[in-house]
């Protein structure tokens, strides 16, 4: 079984690194000699010993992973005990290379080498690495490191099997998981008086990779989900990185389900869709009904904003958990156009017919998700906010606040005053009637054949994002921030009858 461990997947480890005044990744400047130790374990003498032999290589110090006895299991539910790390840290050097995006089948495609790896049993109880990057093969990564931009790394290891913390079941593949790891990974199990997680007793580390920003990882995960009937248990689908959860889904193992709070939000928003749909068909009071006005009166007009190139760059530079937390703190939910921009990185992506087709799926998306909830591939956890600590540690958070969050409230807030301002602006820009807009959207989408269901899956991903966003707003700002009207407004934001006027004016 292959495992992927992201460098930032254990918040307690990150918290200890921050408290110690360190960084998870550090470029070691060698030109004038090593001026200081990289950590309590990586001394000046050790850095000098592993100094690159020529100026074509750059030296980087990494804090790779921590002892789970000290820091707990990571976000994927993987547990690596200290004695296991002490015994197996050397496999990074013996078997591993530095790759880009885990394209690790051919060592000739490596962009660097691993020179040193060790576990510190007496100090910080973590694995630390010294790697050399080839400046020619990893030019982009080296320039990022020089400029102070954070590089994202993750590790790959092979394990003959992992072991359930509750029942001791040993599984050679994800399909062999017991119910504790299938359905309750990371959850407290009262009958065992412990959490459910996977012990990894015999890891062989064979790869450390520079990986895309977390925003790109979400796009890759969704791209994999959009594939039709993928069954590979491998961690790869071509060049598309498949995370543990998605690989499990490919084997028929559900490690990610709708939480209770998410189910309740889904119920309320599906109810809003049903209410307004039935009212429109059967009542002459449609245009005077309060719930109909919330859902289909003003709010859809206010959810047509897109991101500028500067805003898009800032939003994608931070961790998704940081972005979603900062948005929730201001009671903001990305519009569908902005959501599509975010997951693809393309400023003009919403002009593509596939996205028009997805927009046509949106008016009933919560009812659709509800009806197939037990069989849908969930991705909602990808869109949930992280902790305040994790957000504060994000090196790009200040850029996000300066370049995006100051305008996000005007563009994406669910609160009354920003909504009214947006509605007035958009109505002035748009000279078309709702029916004309609807006809134009349908016509522009007609050339896209959704045989593999990609448009519907994209609409489903946005619906799941909206569910997670409402949950986060309530968790961060309190229950009063999410009134019954909000559910009607969010459901109404998906109305195709009023969609896509952003392209006019």
Short mmCIF file of C-alpha atoms in Angstrom, two decimals:
data_model
loop_
_atom_site.label_atom_id
_atom_site.label_comp_id
_atom_site.label_asym_id
_atom_site.label_seq_id
_atom_site.Cartn_x
_atom_site.Cartn_y
_atom_site.Cartn_z
CA UNK A 1 0.00 0.00 0.00
CA UNK A 2 1.32 3.45 -0.90
CA UNK A 3 0.85 6.37 1.47
CA UNK A 4 1.26 10.09 0.86
CA UNK A 5 2.08 12.31 3.85
CA UNK A 6 1.85 16.06 3.39
CA UNK A 7 4.41 18.11 5.27
CA UNK A 8 1.65 20.27 6.79
CA UNK A 9 -0.72 17.40 7.64
CA UNK A 10 -0.08 17.49 11.40
CA UNK A 11 -1.12 20.73 13.05
CA UNK A 12 0.46 19.90 16.41
CA UNK A 13 3.82 19.48 14.69
CA UNK A 14 3.36 22.80 12.91
CA UNK A 15 2.40 24.44 16.20
CA UNK A 16 5.59 23.22 17.87
CA UNK A 17 7.71 24.40 14.92
CA UNK A 18 6.09 27.85 15.09
CA UNK A 19 6.59 28.04 18.87
CA UNK A 20 10.26 27.21 18.39
CA UNK A 21 10.70 30.04 15.87
CA UNK A 22 11.47 27.66 13.02
CA UNK A 23 10.17 27.01 9.51
CA UNK A 24 9.07 23.71 7.99
CA UNK A 25 11.32 24.38 4.97
CA UNK A 26 14.49 26.50 4.90
CA UNK A 27 16.87 27.35 2.06
CA UNK A 28 20.41 27.14 3.45
CA UNK A 29 22.63 29.89 2.04
CA UNK A 30 26.09 28.40 1.48
CA UNK A 31 27.98 31.18 -0.30
CA UNK A 32 29.55 32.76 2.76
CA UNK A 33 29.68 29.60 4.84
CA UNK A 34 26.99 28.23 7.11
CA UNK A 35 26.26 30.85 9.74
CA UNK A 36 24.00 28.85 12.05
CA UNK A 37 22.49 25.44 12.66
CA UNK A 38 19.25 24.63 10.88
CA UNK A 39 17.80 23.07 14.05
CA UNK A 40 18.85 21.40 17.27
CA UNK A 41 19.49 18.22 15.27
CA UNK A 42 20.95 19.68 12.06
CA UNK A 43 24.13 21.42 13.24
CA UNK A 44 26.44 23.77 11.35
CA UNK A 45 28.99 20.96 11.07
CA UNK A 46 26.38 18.64 9.58
CA UNK A 47 25.33 21.26 7.04
CA UNK A 48 28.96 21.81 6.09
CA UNK A 49 29.38 18.07 5.69
CA UNK A 50 26.50 17.93 3.26
CA UNK A 51 27.32 21.14 1.46
CA UNK A 52 26.67 20.88 -2.33
CA UNK A 53 29.84 20.15 -4.23
CA UNK A 54 29.07 22.71 -6.92
CA UNK A 55 26.97 25.83 -7.36
CA UNK A 56 24.44 24.00 -9.54
CA UNK A 57 22.72 22.66 -6.45
CA UNK A 58 20.87 24.35 -3.58
CA UNK A 59 20.71 22.96 -0.06
CA UNK A 60 17.35 22.82 1.72
CA UNK A 61 16.50 21.73 5.25
CA UNK A 62 13.11 20.08 5.77
CA UNK A 63 11.10 19.15 8.81
CA UNK A 64 9.37 16.18 7.22
CA UNK A 65 7.14 14.57 9.84
CA UNK A 66 6.72 14.09 13.56
CA UNK A 67 6.47 11.25 16.04
CA UNK A 68 2.75 10.49 16.38
CA UNK A 69 3.33 9.45 20.00
CA UNK A 70 4.15 13.13 20.57
CA UNK A 71 2.04 14.96 17.97
CA UNK A 72 -0.83 12.57 17.28
CA UNK A 73 -2.00 11.04 14.00
CA UNK A 74 -2.12 13.27 10.93
CA UNK A 75 -5.17 14.54 9.03
CA UNK A 76 -5.32 11.34 6.95
CA UNK A 77 -5.49 9.24 10.11
CA UNK A 78 -1.97 7.85 9.64
CA UNK A 79 0.12 7.15 12.75
CA UNK A 80 3.93 6.86 12.69
CA UNK A 81 5.38 5.95 16.09
CA UNK A 82 8.74 7.32 17.22
CA UNK A 83 10.55 3.96 17.29
CA UNK A 84 9.26 3.28 13.75
CA UNK A 85 10.57 6.62 12.47
CA UNK A 86 13.92 6.12 14.21
CA UNK A 87 14.30 2.72 12.57
CA UNK A 88 13.13 3.73 9.09
CA UNK A 89 14.16 7.38 8.56
CA UNK A 90 17.29 6.22 6.71
CA UNK A 91 15.11 4.78 3.91
CA UNK A 92 14.62 8.33 2.62
CA UNK A 93 18.29 8.33 1.61
CA UNK A 94 18.53 4.65 0.66
CA UNK A 95 15.51 4.54 -1.65
CA UNK A 96 14.40 8.11 -2.23
CA UNK A 97 14.90 11.04 -4.57
CA UNK A 98 13.37 14.49 -4.85
CA UNK A 99 10.63 14.63 -7.46
CA UNK A 100 7.97 17.02 -8.63
CA UNK A 101 4.34 16.03 -7.98
CA UNK A 102 5.25 12.42 -7.06
CA UNK A 103 6.27 11.54 -10.61
CA UNK A 104 8.64 9.04 -9.08
CA UNK A 105 8.69 6.04 -11.43
CA UNK A 106 11.91 7.10 -13.18
CA UNK A 107 14.83 8.32 -11.00
CA UNK A 108 16.20 10.09 -14.09
CA UNK A 109 13.32 12.55 -13.76
CA UNK A 110 14.31 13.48 -10.21
CA UNK A 111 14.92 17.18 -9.59
CA UNK A 112 17.16 16.60 -6.60
CA UNK A 113 18.61 14.13 -4.13
CA UNK A 114 18.20 13.33 -0.44
CA UNK A 115 21.53 13.62 1.34
CA UNK A 116 20.62 13.12 4.97
CA UNK A 117 17.63 11.90 6.97
CA UNK A 118 17.37 11.19 10.67
CA UNK A 119 14.95 11.07 13.56
CA UNK A 120 15.63 13.04 16.74
CA UNK A 121 14.48 10.84 19.65
CA UNK A 122 15.63 13.10 22.49
CA UNK A 123 14.77 16.56 21.19
CA UNK A 124 11.83 17.57 18.98
CA UNK A 125 10.97 13.95 18.04
CA UNK A 126 10.68 14.47 14.32
CA UNK A 127 12.30 13.42 11.05
CA UNK A 128 14.48 16.06 9.40
CA UNK A 129 16.06 15.99 5.96
CA UNK A 130 18.81 17.72 4.04
CA UNK A 131 18.10 17.72 0.32
CA UNK A 132 19.87 19.16 -2.72
CA UNK A 133 17.82 20.69 -5.52
CA UNK A 134 19.24 20.81 -9.03
CA UNK A 135 18.94 24.50 -9.93
CA UNK A 136 18.47 23.69 -13.61
CA UNK A 137 15.84 20.97 -13.18
CA UNK A 138 14.13 22.77 -10.29
CA UNK A 139 14.61 26.35 -11.44
CA UNK A 140 11.09 27.44 -10.51
CA UNK A 141 11.30 25.89 -7.03
CA UNK A 142 14.74 27.40 -6.38
CA UNK A 143 13.58 30.87 -7.38
CA UNK A 144 10.55 30.50 -5.12
CA UNK A 145 12.77 29.51 -2.20
CA UNK A 146 15.12 32.45 -2.85
CA UNK A 147 12.22 34.89 -2.87
CA UNK A 148 10.92 33.60 0.46
CA UNK A 149 7.88 31.81 -0.98
CA UNK A 150 6.96 28.63 0.84
CA UNK A 151 7.62 25.36 -0.95
CA UNK A 152 5.13 22.57 -0.35
CA UNK A 153 6.53 19.08 0.15
CA UNK A 154 5.02 15.67 0.72
CA UNK A 155 6.48 12.24 1.28
CA UNK A 156 5.62 8.84 -0.20
CA UNK A 157 6.14 5.55 1.57
CA UNK A 158 5.25 1.92 0.96
CA UNK A 159 3.84 -0.18 3.79
CA UNK A 160 3.17 -3.95 3.55
CA UNK A 161 0.04 -3.30 5.60
CA UNK A 162 -1.34 -0.87 8.16
CA UNK A 163 -3.06 -1.73 11.44
CA UNK A 164 -6.29 -0.46 13.00
CA UNK A 165 -5.82 1.21 16.38
CA UNK A 166 -9.14 -0.20 17.61
CA UNK A 167 -9.45 -3.81 16.49
CA UNK A 168 -5.93 -4.51 15.24
CA UNK A 169 -7.09 -5.49 11.76
CA UNK A 170 -4.15 -5.56 9.33
CA UNK A 171 -4.98 -4.43 5.79
CA UNK A 172 -2.74 -4.76 2.74
CA UNK A 173 -4.97 -2.43 0.72
CA UNK A 174 -7.67 0.10 1.45
CA UNK A 175 -10.37 -2.35 0.40
CA UNK A 176 -9.32 -4.57 3.32
CA UNK A 177 -10.10 -1.91 5.92
CA UNK A 178 -12.31 -2.72 8.88
CA UNK A 179 -15.36 -0.55 9.56
CA UNK A 180 -13.44 1.59 12.07
CA UNK A 181 -11.08 2.87 9.37
CA UNK A 182 -13.61 2.72 6.53
CA UNK A 183 -16.24 4.85 8.22
CA UNK A 184 -14.73 6.40 11.36
CA UNK A 185 -11.14 7.37 10.54
CA UNK A 186 -9.99 10.02 13.02
CA UNK A 187 -13.12 9.72 15.16
CA UNK A 188 -13.33 8.82 18.84
CA UNK A 189 -14.72 5.32 19.37
CA UNK A 190 -16.38 5.17 22.84
CA UNK A 191 -16.51 1.37 22.95
CA UNK A 192 -12.70 1.25 22.63
CA UNK A 193 -12.05 4.49 24.53
CA UNK A 194 -9.63 5.55 21.77
CA UNK A 195 -9.54 7.19 18.35
CA UNK A 196 -9.62 5.23 15.12
CA UNK A 197 -6.40 5.62 13.13
CA UNK A 198 -3.95 3.52 11.12
CA UNK A 199 -0.62 2.39 12.58
CA UNK A 200 2.12 2.23 9.94
CA UNK A 201 4.69 -0.12 11.42
CA UNK A 202 7.03 -0.77 8.48
CA UNK A 203 7.23 2.29 6.20
CA UNK A 204 9.80 2.48 3.42
CA UNK A 205 10.15 6.11 2.33
CA UNK A 206 11.02 6.35 -1.36
CA UNK A 207 10.08 9.85 -2.47
CA UNK A 208 9.89 13.42 -1.29
CA UNK A 209 8.18 15.70 -3.75
CA UNK A 210 7.67 19.37 -4.29
CA UNK A 211 3.92 19.59 -4.77
CA UNK A 212 1.53 22.17 -6.08
CA UNK A 213 -0.14 24.71 -3.86
CA UNK A 214 -3.07 23.28 -1.90
CA UNK A 215 -5.49 25.08 -4.25
CA UNK A 216 -4.03 23.15 -7.18
CA UNK A 217 -4.31 19.94 -5.20
CA UNK A 218 -8.05 20.53 -4.77
CA UNK A 219 -8.36 21.02 -8.53
CA UNK A 220 -6.44 17.80 -9.17
CA UNK A 221 -8.59 15.89 -6.68
CA UNK A 222 -11.75 17.17 -8.34
CA UNK A 223 -10.32 16.41 -11.78
CA UNK A 224 -9.84 12.83 -10.66
CA UNK A 225 -13.38 12.70 -9.29
CA UNK A 226 -14.61 13.89 -12.69
CA UNK A 227 -13.07 10.85 -14.39
CA UNK A 228 -15.67 8.30 -15.41
CA UNK A 229 -15.49 5.10 -13.43
CA UNK A 230 -11.83 5.23 -12.38
CA UNK A 231 -11.03 2.01 -10.50
CA UNK A 232 -7.30 2.20 -9.98
CA UNK A 233 -6.12 1.71 -6.42
CA UNK A 234 -2.85 3.37 -7.34
CA UNK A 235 -2.01 6.81 -6.06
CA UNK A 236 -1.93 8.06 -9.63
CA UNK A 237 -4.14 8.51 -12.64
CA UNK A 238 -1.71 9.63 -15.31
CA UNK A 239 -0.17 12.75 -13.83
CA UNK A 240 -3.14 13.42 -11.56
CA UNK A 241 -2.32 13.00 -7.90
CA UNK A 242 -4.98 10.98 -6.11
CA UNK A 243 -5.22 11.61 -2.36
CA UNK A 244 -5.77 8.81 0.14
CA UNK A 245 -9.49 9.46 0.43
CA UNK A 246 -10.07 9.38 -3.33
CA UNK A 247 -7.92 6.28 -3.76
CA UNK A 248 -10.07 4.64 -1.10
CA UNK A 249 -13.23 5.63 -2.98
CA UNK A 250 -11.81 4.00 -6.09
CA UNK A 251 -11.62 0.74 -4.14
CA UNK A 252 -15.14 1.15 -2.80
CA UNK A 253 -14.05 2.31 0.64
CA UNK A 254 -15.73 5.41 2.03
CA UNK A 255 -13.37 7.36 4.29
CA UNK A 256 -15.16 10.67 3.87
CA UNK A 257 -18.85 11.09 4.65
CA UNK A 258 -21.23 13.93 5.30
CA UNK A 259 -21.02 14.99 8.94
CA UNK A 260 -24.23 15.51 10.91
CA UNK A 261 -24.03 19.32 10.73
CA UNK A 262 -23.45 19.13 6.96
CA UNK A 263 -26.45 16.84 6.54
CA UNK A 264 -28.66 19.29 8.44
CA UNK A 265 -27.55 22.21 6.26
CA UNK A 266 -28.15 20.10 3.14
CA UNK A 267 -31.67 19.28 4.37
CA UNK A 268 -32.48 22.96 4.86
CA UNK A 269 -31.17 24.04 1.48
CA UNK A 270 -32.90 21.19 -0.34
CA UNK A 271 -36.10 22.23 1.44
CA UNK A 272 -35.61 25.79 0.17
CA UNK A 273 -35.28 24.50 -3.40
CA UNK A 274 -38.42 22.39 -3.05
CA UNK A 275 -40.43 25.20 -1.47
CA UNK A 276 -39.71 27.77 -4.14
CA UNK A 277 -40.07 25.28 -6.99
CA UNK A 278 -43.50 24.17 -5.77
CA UNK A 279 -44.56 27.75 -5.10
CA UNK A 280 -43.61 28.82 -8.61
CA UNK A 281 -45.71 26.03 -10.12
CA UNK A 282 -48.79 26.23 -7.94
CA UNK A 283 -49.21 29.70 -6.47
CA UNK A 284 -50.07 33.16 -7.76
CA UNK A 285 -48.23 34.58 -4.75
CA UNK A 286 -44.77 33.66 -6.04
CA UNK A 287 -43.55 37.22 -6.46
CA UNK A 288 -44.84 38.37 -3.05
CA UNK A 289 -43.77 35.36 -0.98
CA UNK A 290 -40.98 36.23 1.45
CA UNK A 291 -39.02 32.98 0.98
CA UNK A 292 -39.33 33.19 -2.78
CA UNK A 293 -38.06 36.76 -2.65
CA UNK A 294 -35.03 35.68 -0.60
CA UNK A 295 -34.26 32.76 -2.87
CA UNK A 296 -35.09 34.11 -6.31
CA UNK A 297 -35.60 37.82 -5.78
CA UNK A 298 -32.36 39.60 -4.98
CA UNK A 299 -29.75 37.14 -3.86
CA UNK A 300 -29.03 35.41 -7.21
CA UNK A 301 -28.21 38.80 -8.71
CA UNK A 302 -25.67 39.34 -5.95
CA UNK A 303 -23.79 36.07 -6.54
CA UNK A 304 -22.43 36.77 -10.00
CA UNK A 305 -19.13 38.40 -9.07
CA UNK A 306 -15.80 37.05 -10.29
CA UNK A 307 -12.26 37.50 -9.02
CA UNK A 308 -9.70 39.76 -10.64
CA UNK A 309 -6.35 38.26 -11.60
CA UNK A 310 -4.74 39.79 -8.51
CA UNK A 311 -7.46 38.43 -6.22
CA UNK A 312 -7.28 35.00 -7.85
CA UNK A 313 -3.52 34.83 -7.36
CA UNK A 314 -3.82 35.80 -3.68
CA UNK A 315 -6.65 33.32 -3.05
CA UNK A 316 -4.74 30.42 -4.58
CA UNK A 317 -1.44 31.26 -2.86
CA UNK A 318 -2.71 30.39 0.62
CA UNK A 319 -3.83 27.02 1.92
CA UNK A 320 -7.49 26.30 1.14
CA UNK A 321 -8.15 25.98 4.86
CA UNK A 322 -6.84 29.52 5.31
CA UNK A 323 -8.95 30.96 2.50
CA UNK A 324 -12.13 29.27 3.68
CA UNK A 325 -11.58 30.39 7.27
CA UNK A 326 -10.97 34.01 6.28
CA UNK A 327 -14.07 33.97 4.07
CA UNK A 328 -16.19 32.50 6.87
CA UNK A 329 -14.98 35.16 9.32
CA UNK A 330 -16.55 37.75 7.00
CA UNK A 331 -19.69 35.67 6.30
CA UNK A 332 -18.61 35.27 2.66
CA UNK A 333 -19.38 32.48 0.19
CA UNK A 334 -17.69 32.43 -3.21
CA UNK A 335 -20.01 32.79 -6.19
CA UNK A 336 -20.06 29.93 -8.68
CA UNK A 337 -17.95 31.91 -11.21
CA UNK A 338 -15.37 32.68 -8.48
CA UNK A 339 -15.41 29.06 -7.28
CA UNK A 340 -14.66 27.85 -10.81
CA UNK A 341 -11.84 30.36 -11.13
CA UNK A 342 -10.39 29.22 -7.82
CA UNK A 343 -10.29 25.49 -8.47
CA UNK A 344 -8.86 25.86 -11.99
CA UNK A 345 -6.67 28.96 -11.64
CA UNK A 346 -8.09 30.27 -14.92
CA UNK A 347 -9.49 33.80 -14.77
CA UNK A 348 -11.78 33.34 -17.79
CA UNK A 349 -12.70 29.69 -17.29
CA UNK A 350 -16.41 30.46 -16.78
CA UNK A 351 -16.75 31.29 -20.48
CA UNK A 352 -16.33 27.60 -21.33
CA UNK A 353 -19.50 25.67 -22.31
CA UNK A 354 -18.88 23.03 -19.62
CA UNK A 355 -19.30 25.65 -16.90
CA UNK A 356 -22.51 26.90 -18.51
CA UNK A 357 -23.76 23.32 -18.48
CA UNK A 358 -22.84 23.04 -14.80
CA UNK A 359 -24.77 26.27 -14.12
CA UNK A 360 -27.88 24.65 -15.60
CA UNK A 361 -27.49 21.84 -13.03
CA UNK A 362 -27.30 24.22 -10.06
CA UNK A 363 -30.98 25.11 -9.34
CA UNK A 364 -31.73 21.58 -8.07
CA UNK A 365 -28.27 20.63 -6.86
CA UNK A 366 -29.07 20.30 -3.13
CA UNK A 367 -32.05 18.06 -3.86
CA UNK A 368 -29.85 16.03 -6.21
CA UNK A 369 -27.12 15.61 -3.58
CA UNK A 370 -29.71 14.70 -0.94
CA UNK A 371 -31.28 12.04 -3.15
CA UNK A 372 -27.96 10.36 -3.91
CA UNK A 373 -26.12 11.26 -0.70
CA UNK A 374 -25.15 7.71 0.15
CA UNK A 375 -23.63 7.07 -3.28
CA UNK A 376 -22.13 10.47 -4.09
CA UNK A 377 -18.34 10.84 -3.89
CA UNK A 378 -17.98 13.42 -1.10
CA UNK A 379 -15.45 16.22 -1.45
CA UNK A 380 -16.91 18.55 1.17
CA UNK A 381 -13.95 18.16 3.54
CA UNK A 382 -11.73 19.79 0.90
CA UNK A 383 -13.69 23.02 1.36
CA UNK A 384 -13.83 23.33 5.16
CA UNK A 385 -12.01 26.01 7.15
CA UNK A 386 -8.92 25.23 9.18
CA UNK A 387 -8.01 26.44 12.64
CA UNK A 388 -7.07 30.02 13.46
CA UNK A 389 -3.58 28.84 14.35
CA UNK A 390 -3.09 27.15 11.00
CA UNK A 391 -4.31 30.30 9.25
CA UNK A 392 -1.94 32.53 11.21
CA UNK A 393 0.99 30.26 10.30
CA UNK A 394 0.23 30.49 6.59
CA UNK A 395 3.09 32.55 5.13
CA UNK A 396 0.85 34.06 2.41
CA UNK A 397 -2.01 35.03 4.71
CA UNK A 398 -1.00 38.70 4.86
CA UNK A 399 -1.07 38.92 1.04
CA UNK A 400 -4.53 37.38 1.04
CA UNK A 401 -5.82 39.94 3.52
CA UNK A 402 -4.31 42.84 1.58
CA UNK A 403 -5.22 41.75 -1.95
CA UNK A 404 -8.42 39.80 -1.56
CA UNK A 405 -10.25 39.91 1.76
CA UNK A 406 -10.66 43.70 1.68
CA UNK A 407 -12.81 43.36 -1.43
CA UNK A 408 -14.28 39.92 -0.70
CA UNK A 409 -16.88 41.32 1.66
CA UNK A 410 -18.27 43.59 -1.06
CA UNK A 411 -18.31 40.74 -3.60
CA UNK A 412 -19.31 37.67 -1.61
CA UNK A 413 -20.84 38.60 1.74
CA UNK A 414 -24.20 37.10 2.67
CA UNK A 415 -25.08 40.06 4.86
CA UNK A 416 -27.85 42.44 3.79
CA UNK A 417 -26.02 45.68 2.97
CA UNK A 418 -23.27 44.26 0.70
CA UNK A 419 -25.94 42.17 -1.07
CA UNK A 420 -28.05 45.25 -1.81
CA UNK A 421 -25.05 47.16 -3.18
CA UNK A 422 -24.13 44.29 -5.50
CA UNK A 423 -27.69 43.89 -6.75
CA UNK A 424 -27.95 47.56 -7.74
CA UNK A 425 -24.60 47.41 -9.55
CA UNK A 426 -25.43 44.25 -11.50
CA UNK A 427 -28.93 45.36 -12.47
CA UNK A 428 -27.46 48.54 -13.91
CA UNK A 429 -24.89 46.51 -15.89
CA UNK A 430 -27.41 44.00 -17.22
CA UNK A 431 -30.00 45.06 -19.76
CA UNK A 432 -31.35 41.56 -20.42
CA UNK A 433 -34.43 40.02 -18.87
CA UNK A 434 -34.08 36.84 -16.77
CA UNK A 435 -35.60 34.78 -19.59
CA UNK A 436 -33.15 36.22 -22.13
CA UNK A 437 -30.26 35.44 -19.82
CA UNK A 438 -31.56 31.90 -19.30
CA UNK A 439 -31.89 31.33 -23.04
CA UNK A 440 -28.37 32.61 -23.65
CA UNK A 441 -26.88 30.32 -21.00
CA UNK A 442 -28.69 27.28 -22.37
CA UNK A 443 -27.63 28.08 -25.92
CA UNK A 444 -23.96 28.57 -25.01
CA UNK A 445 -23.97 25.30 -23.06
CA UNK A 446 -25.68 23.26 -25.76
CA UNK A 447 -22.46 22.40 -27.58
CA UNK A 448 -21.04 20.65 -24.51
CA UNK A 449 -21.80 16.93 -24.24
CA UNK A 450 -21.85 15.94 -20.58
CA UNK A 451 -21.72 12.21 -21.28
CA UNK A 452 -19.34 11.56 -18.38
CA UNK A 453 -21.29 13.76 -15.98
CA UNK A 454 -18.43 16.25 -15.46
CA UNK A 455 -20.73 19.28 -15.42
CA UNK A 456 -23.04 17.69 -12.87
CA UNK A 457 -20.07 16.69 -10.72
CA UNK A 458 -18.73 20.25 -10.85
CA UNK A 459 -22.16 21.55 -9.80
CA UNK A 460 -22.16 18.97 -7.00
CA UNK A 461 -18.70 20.13 -5.86
CA UNK A 462 -19.98 23.71 -5.67
CA UNK A 463 -23.06 22.61 -3.75
CA UNK A 464 -20.83 20.77 -1.28
CA UNK A 465 -18.62 23.85 -0.99
CA UNK A 466 -21.71 25.95 -0.15
CA UNK A 467 -22.73 23.44 2.53
CA UNK A 468 -19.27 23.56 4.10
CA UNK A 469 -19.17 27.35 3.92
CA UNK A 470 -22.48 27.71 5.78
CA UNK A 471 -21.25 25.28 8.46
CA UNK A 472 -18.02 27.25 8.87
CA UNK A 473 -19.82 30.60 9.11
CA UNK A 474 -22.04 29.21 11.84
CA UNK A 475 -19.09 27.61 13.69
CA UNK A 476 -16.95 30.77 13.57
CA UNK A 477 -19.51 33.57 13.86
CA UNK A 478 -22.18 31.75 15.87
CA UNK A 479 -25.64 30.37 15.18
CA UNK A 480 -27.17 33.85 14.86
CA UNK A 481 -25.09 34.46 11.72
CA UNK A 482 -27.04 31.76 9.85
CA UNK A 483 -30.77 32.48 10.00
CA UNK A 484 -33.43 30.53 8.13
CA UNK A 485 -33.37 33.24 5.46
CA UNK A 486 -29.73 32.42 4.75
CA UNK A 487 -30.58 28.88 3.61
CA UNK A 488 -33.13 30.28 1.16
CA UNK A 489 -30.61 32.84 -0.08
CA UNK A 490 -27.84 30.30 -0.64
CA UNK A 491 -30.17 27.90 -2.45
CA UNK A 492 -31.51 30.77 -4.55
CA UNK A 493 -27.99 31.81 -5.52
CA UNK A 494 -27.93 28.82 -7.84
CA UNK A 495 -30.88 29.96 -9.97
CA UNK A 496 -29.94 29.59 -13.63
CA UNK A 497 -32.82 31.90 -14.61
CA UNK A 498 -30.81 34.82 -13.28
CA UNK A 499 -27.36 33.38 -13.84
CA UNK A 500 -24.46 34.71 -15.89
CA UNK A 501 -25.39 38.37 -16.17
CA UNK A 502 -21.80 39.07 -15.14
CA UNK A 503 -20.87 38.74 -18.79
CA UNK A 504 -23.04 41.65 -19.78
CA UNK A 505 -22.65 45.40 -19.57
#
